């Protein structure tokens, strides 16, 4: 069963899924598990590029230790992704393709407008270039983000997230 609830607030419309999410038609590149309410495959939420892009993309520029100068990142706001899957909890354990893991506070996503970047400077990210997904904070827009704590939370080659 699929139910879309429309929320109207200050003229802004957003969709919140309840129940079963649409199934991706392309290659599954991201899996969310753990304390989530909305799923589409064996108690998990799986996504291809197209199903993520349908959530709505945003872009911002920021300086980072991984690129020279300010770089434009485009991706899905992680708060929007967490709302979409009905995530409840306080910690997100992120695992990359190379098994690198890091833990992020679920509250970071809303507080800092963190994105799951799919593109860098307008181009889709290839696996060898930190893709397919890279967790990016707006490092230079908030001084407290410009340090090793937040850099270590910025996993690239993201493939799995477990919400606890």
PDB file of C-alpha atoms in Angstrom:
ATOM      1  CA  UNK A   1       0.000   0.000   0.000  1.00  0.00           C
ATOM      2  CA  UNK A   2       1.292   3.436  -0.908  1.00  0.00           C
ATOM      3  CA  UNK A   3       0.008   6.653   0.615  1.00  0.00           C
ATOM      4  CA  UNK A   4       1.201  10.157  -0.101  1.00  0.00           C
ATOM      5  CA  UNK A   5       0.387  12.790   2.471  1.00  0.00           C
ATOM      6  CA  UNK A   6       0.573  16.360   1.234  1.00  0.00           C
ATOM      7  CA  UNK A   7       1.733  18.902   3.769  1.00  0.00           C
ATOM      8  CA  UNK A   8       0.917  22.551   3.172  1.00  0.00           C
ATOM      9  CA  UNK A   9       2.793  25.087   5.209  1.00  0.00           C
ATOM     10  CA  UNK A  10       3.538  28.651   4.219  1.00  0.00           C
ATOM     11  CA  UNK A  11       2.725  27.830   0.611  1.00  0.00           C
ATOM     12  CA  UNK A  12       5.271  24.995   0.389  1.00  0.00           C
ATOM     13  CA  UNK A  13       4.152  21.538  -0.688  1.00  0.00           C
ATOM     14  CA  UNK A  14       6.152  18.415   0.104  1.00  0.00           C
ATOM     15  CA  UNK A  15       5.464  14.718  -0.115  1.00  0.00           C
ATOM     16  CA  UNK A  16       5.872  12.292   2.755  1.00  0.00           C
ATOM     17  CA  UNK A  17       5.633   8.609   1.945  1.00  0.00           C
ATOM     18  CA  UNK A  18       3.929   6.199   4.274  1.00  0.00           C
ATOM     19  CA  UNK A  19       4.443   2.492   3.670  1.00  0.00           C
ATOM     20  CA  UNK A  20       5.986   1.012   0.569  1.00  0.00           C
ATOM     21  CA  UNK A  21       8.337   3.160  -1.508  1.00  0.00           C
ATOM     22  CA  UNK A  22       8.484   2.916  -5.298  1.00  0.00           C
ATOM     23  CA  UNK A  23      10.922   0.274  -6.512  1.00  0.00           C
ATOM     24  CA  UNK A  24      13.930   1.467  -8.503  1.00  0.00           C
ATOM     25  CA  UNK A  25      14.139   0.384 -12.141  1.00  0.00           C
ATOM     26  CA  UNK A  26      17.895   0.928 -12.564  1.00  0.00           C
ATOM     27  CA  UNK A  27      20.900  -0.509 -10.755  1.00  0.00           C
ATOM     28  CA  UNK A  28      20.561  -0.227  -6.972  1.00  0.00           C
ATOM     29  CA  UNK A  29      23.387   1.991  -5.740  1.00  0.00           C
ATOM     30  CA  UNK A  30      22.223   2.944  -2.237  1.00  0.00           C
ATOM     31  CA  UNK A  31      20.622   0.874   0.532  1.00  0.00           C
ATOM     32  CA  UNK A  32      19.119   2.291   3.734  1.00  0.00           C
ATOM     33  CA  UNK A  33      18.279  -0.031   6.605  1.00  0.00           C
ATOM     34  CA  UNK A  34      17.668  -0.037  10.330  1.00  0.00           C
ATOM     35  CA  UNK A  35      15.098   2.148  12.004  1.00  0.00           C
ATOM     36  CA  UNK A  36      13.116   3.166   8.926  1.00  0.00           C
ATOM     37  CA  UNK A  37       9.381   2.994   8.365  1.00  0.00           C
ATOM     38  CA  UNK A  38       9.143   3.137   4.557  1.00  0.00           C
ATOM     39  CA  UNK A  39      10.739   0.346   2.541  1.00  0.00           C
ATOM     40  CA  UNK A  40      10.704  -1.235  -0.900  1.00  0.00           C
ATOM     41  CA  UNK A  41      12.818  -4.402  -0.591  1.00  0.00           C
ATOM     42  CA  UNK A  42      12.912  -6.874   2.313  1.00  0.00           C
ATOM     43  CA  UNK A  43      12.609  -4.244   5.066  1.00  0.00           C
ATOM     44  CA  UNK A  44      15.136  -1.915   3.417  1.00  0.00           C
ATOM     45  CA  UNK A  45      14.904   1.135   1.188  1.00  0.00           C
ATOM     46  CA  UNK A  46      16.914   0.789  -2.014  1.00  0.00           C
ATOM     47  CA  UNK A  47      17.583   3.504  -4.597  1.00  0.00           C
ATOM     48  CA  UNK A  48      18.973   3.974  -8.058  1.00  0.00           C
ATOM     49  CA  UNK A  49      20.110   7.355  -9.376  1.00  0.00           C
ATOM     50  CA  UNK A  50      16.715   8.205 -10.892  1.00  0.00           C
ATOM     51  CA  UNK A  51      14.750   7.450  -7.712  1.00  0.00           C
ATOM     52  CA  UNK A  52      17.091   9.678  -5.707  1.00  0.00           C
ATOM     53  CA  UNK A  53      16.904  12.508  -8.217  1.00  0.00           C
ATOM     54  CA  UNK A  54      13.092  12.412  -8.021  1.00  0.00           C
ATOM     55  CA  UNK A  55      13.392  13.521  -4.387  1.00  0.00           C
ATOM     56  CA  UNK A  56      14.727  16.891  -5.553  1.00  0.00           C
ATOM     57  CA  UNK A  57      18.280  18.063  -5.929  1.00  0.00           C
ATOM     58  CA  UNK A  58      20.043  21.106  -4.521  1.00  0.00           C
ATOM     59  CA  UNK A  59      23.471  22.605  -5.180  1.00  0.00           C
ATOM     60  CA  UNK A  60      25.947  24.630  -3.190  1.00  0.00           C
ATOM     61  CA  UNK A  61      29.547  25.719  -3.469  1.00  0.00           C
ATOM     62  CA  UNK A  62      32.087  25.102  -0.765  1.00  0.00           C
ATOM     63  CA  UNK A  63      35.817  24.736  -0.275  1.00  0.00           C
ATOM     64  CA  UNK A  64      36.985  21.347   0.979  1.00  0.00           C
ATOM     65  CA  UNK A  65      40.237  19.469   1.580  1.00  0.00           C
ATOM     66  CA  UNK A  66      39.585  17.206  -1.441  1.00  0.00           C
ATOM     67  CA  UNK A  67      39.303  19.770  -4.239  1.00  0.00           C
ATOM     68  CA  UNK A  68      41.177  22.941  -5.184  1.00  0.00           C
ATOM     69  CA  UNK A  69      39.160  26.091  -4.609  1.00  0.00           C
ATOM     70  CA  UNK A  70      35.406  26.263  -4.246  1.00  0.00           C
ATOM     71  CA  UNK A  71      33.564  23.317  -5.764  1.00  0.00           C
ATOM     72  CA  UNK A  72      29.896  22.976  -6.725  1.00  0.00           C
ATOM     73  CA  UNK A  73      28.210  19.897  -5.271  1.00  0.00           C
ATOM     74  CA  UNK A  74      24.741  18.789  -6.356  1.00  0.00           C
ATOM     75  CA  UNK A  75      22.703  16.177  -4.553  1.00  0.00           C
ATOM     76  CA  UNK A  76      19.814  15.234  -2.358  1.00  0.00           C
ATOM     77  CA  UNK A  77      19.389  16.908   1.026  1.00  0.00           C
ATOM     78  CA  UNK A  78      19.978  14.080   3.484  1.00  0.00           C
ATOM     79  CA  UNK A  79      17.167  15.350   5.705  1.00  0.00           C
ATOM     80  CA  UNK A  80      14.777  14.919   2.771  1.00  0.00           C
ATOM     81  CA  UNK A  81      16.047  11.363   2.198  1.00  0.00           C
ATOM     82  CA  UNK A  82      15.617  10.528   5.905  1.00  0.00           C
ATOM     83  CA  UNK A  83      12.070  11.945   5.870  1.00  0.00           C
ATOM     84  CA  UNK A  84      11.320   9.934   2.728  1.00  0.00           C
ATOM     85  CA  UNK A  85      12.251   6.635   4.376  1.00  0.00           C
ATOM     86  CA  UNK A  86      10.681   7.579   7.731  1.00  0.00           C
ATOM     87  CA  UNK A  87      13.978   7.404   9.612  1.00  0.00           C
ATOM     88  CA  UNK A  88      13.792   7.476  13.405  1.00  0.00           C
ATOM     89  CA  UNK A  89      16.817   7.440  15.633  1.00  0.00           C
ATOM     90  CA  UNK A  90      19.874   9.542  16.348  1.00  0.00           C
ATOM     91  CA  UNK A  91      22.805   7.941  14.512  1.00  0.00           C
ATOM     92  CA  UNK A  92      23.424   7.064  10.874  1.00  0.00           C
ATOM     93  CA  UNK A  93      26.173   4.527  10.220  1.00  0.00           C
ATOM     94  CA  UNK A  94      27.495   5.053   6.718  1.00  0.00           C
ATOM     95  CA  UNK A  95      29.463   2.425   4.795  1.00  0.00           C
ATOM     96  CA  UNK A  96      31.406   3.090   1.604  1.00  0.00           C
ATOM     97  CA  UNK A  97      32.186   0.701  -1.239  1.00  0.00           C
ATOM     98  CA  UNK A  98      35.654   0.114   0.268  1.00  0.00           C
ATOM     99  CA  UNK A  99      34.056  -0.690   3.681  1.00  0.00           C
ATOM    100  CA  UNK A 100      35.110   2.643   5.228  1.00  0.00           C
ATOM    101  CA  UNK A 101      32.537   3.433   7.915  1.00  0.00           C
ATOM    102  CA  UNK A 102      31.653   6.580   9.765  1.00  0.00           C
ATOM    103  CA  UNK A 103      28.876   7.688  12.093  1.00  0.00           C
ATOM    104  CA  UNK A 104      26.880  10.844  11.689  1.00  0.00           C
ATOM    105  CA  UNK A 105      24.326  12.427  13.939  1.00  0.00           C
ATOM    106  CA  UNK A 106      20.911  12.374  12.289  1.00  0.00           C
ATOM    107  CA  UNK A 107      20.456  15.924  13.590  1.00  0.00           C
ATOM    108  CA  UNK A 108      23.415  17.108  11.431  1.00  0.00           C
ATOM    109  CA  UNK A 109      21.309  16.711   8.300  1.00  0.00           C
ATOM    110  CA  UNK A 110      18.768  19.339   9.254  1.00  0.00           C
ATOM    111  CA  UNK A 111      21.105  21.575  11.246  1.00  0.00           C
ATOM    112  CA  UNK A 112      23.746  21.891   8.511  1.00  0.00           C
ATOM    113  CA  UNK A 113      21.833  21.125   5.281  1.00  0.00           C
ATOM    114  CA  UNK A 114      24.093  18.166   4.487  1.00  0.00           C
ATOM    115  CA  UNK A 115      23.687  16.625   1.042  1.00  0.00           C
ATOM    116  CA  UNK A 116      24.327  13.272  -0.551  1.00  0.00           C
ATOM    117  CA  UNK A 117      26.172  14.591  -3.601  1.00  0.00           C
ATOM    118  CA  UNK A 118      25.738  12.838  -6.953  1.00  0.00           C
ATOM    119  CA  UNK A 119      27.494  15.505  -8.997  1.00  0.00           C
ATOM    120  CA  UNK A 120      30.586  17.628  -8.656  1.00  0.00           C
ATOM    121  CA  UNK A 121      30.857  20.717 -10.861  1.00  0.00           C
ATOM    122  CA  UNK A 122      27.851  19.522 -12.872  1.00  0.00           C
ATOM    123  CA  UNK A 123      29.195  16.032 -13.676  1.00  0.00           C
ATOM    124  CA  UNK A 124      28.016  12.757 -12.162  1.00  0.00           C
ATOM    125  CA  UNK A 125      30.636  11.399  -9.788  1.00  0.00           C
ATOM    126  CA  UNK A 126      32.381   8.241 -10.965  1.00  0.00           C
ATOM    127  CA  UNK A 127      33.449   5.608  -8.447  1.00  0.00           C
ATOM    128  CA  UNK A 128      37.121   6.441  -8.952  1.00  0.00           C
ATOM    129  CA  UNK A 129      36.302  10.108  -8.270  1.00  0.00           C
ATOM    130  CA  UNK A 130      34.488   9.678  -4.930  1.00  0.00           C
ATOM    131  CA  UNK A 131      31.199   8.538  -6.481  1.00  0.00           C
ATOM    132  CA  UNK A 132      28.598   7.439  -6.835  1.00  0.00           C
ATOM    133  CA  UNK A 133      27.675   9.370  -3.673  1.00  0.00           C
ATOM    134  CA  UNK A 134      29.613  11.706  -1.385  1.00  0.00           C
ATOM    135  CA  UNK A 135      28.310  13.143   1.906  1.00  0.00           C
ATOM    136  CA  UNK A 136      29.090  16.859   1.801  1.00  0.00           C
ATOM    137  CA  UNK A 137      28.643  19.569   4.420  1.00  0.00           C
ATOM    138  CA  UNK A 138      28.730  23.272   3.474  1.00  0.00           C
ATOM    139  CA  UNK A 139      32.163  23.488   5.150  1.00  0.00           C
ATOM    140  CA  UNK A 140      33.013  27.115   4.560  1.00  0.00           C
ATOM    141  CA  UNK A 141      29.569  28.601   5.229  1.00  0.00           C
ATOM    142  CA  UNK A 142      29.592  27.622   8.917  1.00  0.00           C
ATOM    143  CA  UNK A 143      32.994  27.958  10.643  1.00  0.00           C
ATOM    144  CA  UNK A 144      32.471  24.998  12.996  1.00  0.00           C
ATOM    145  CA  UNK A 145      32.200  22.647   9.974  1.00  0.00           C
ATOM    146  CA  UNK A 146      35.680  23.496   8.755  1.00  0.00           C
ATOM    147  CA  UNK A 147      37.470  20.887  10.876  1.00  0.00           C
ATOM    148  CA  UNK A 148      38.506  17.231  10.994  1.00  0.00           C
ATOM    149  CA  UNK A 149      35.361  16.076  12.839  1.00  0.00           C
ATOM    150  CA  UNK A 150      33.096  16.954   9.929  1.00  0.00           C
ATOM    151  CA  UNK A 151      35.643  15.981   7.285  1.00  0.00           C
ATOM    152  CA  UNK A 152      35.738  12.459   8.772  1.00  0.00           C
ATOM    153  CA  UNK A 153      31.923  12.249   8.528  1.00  0.00           C
ATOM    154  CA  UNK A 154      32.113  13.111   4.829  1.00  0.00           C
ATOM    155  CA  UNK A 155      32.297   9.610   3.405  1.00  0.00           C
ATOM    156  CA  UNK A 156      32.599   9.130  -0.326  1.00  0.00           C
ATOM    157  CA  UNK A 157      31.700   6.095  -2.415  1.00  0.00           C
ATOM    158  CA  UNK A 158      28.696   5.749  -0.086  1.00  0.00           C
ATOM    159  CA  UNK A 159      26.727   2.548  -0.641  1.00  0.00           C
ATOM    160  CA  UNK A 160      24.861   1.847   2.620  1.00  0.00           C
ATOM    161  CA  UNK A 161      23.323   3.722   5.535  1.00  0.00           C
ATOM    162  CA  UNK A 162      21.969   2.133   8.700  1.00  0.00           C
ATOM    163  CA  UNK A 163      19.784   4.285  10.938  1.00  0.00           C
ATOM    164  CA  UNK A 164      19.959   3.554  14.680  1.00  0.00           C
TER     165      UNK A 164
END
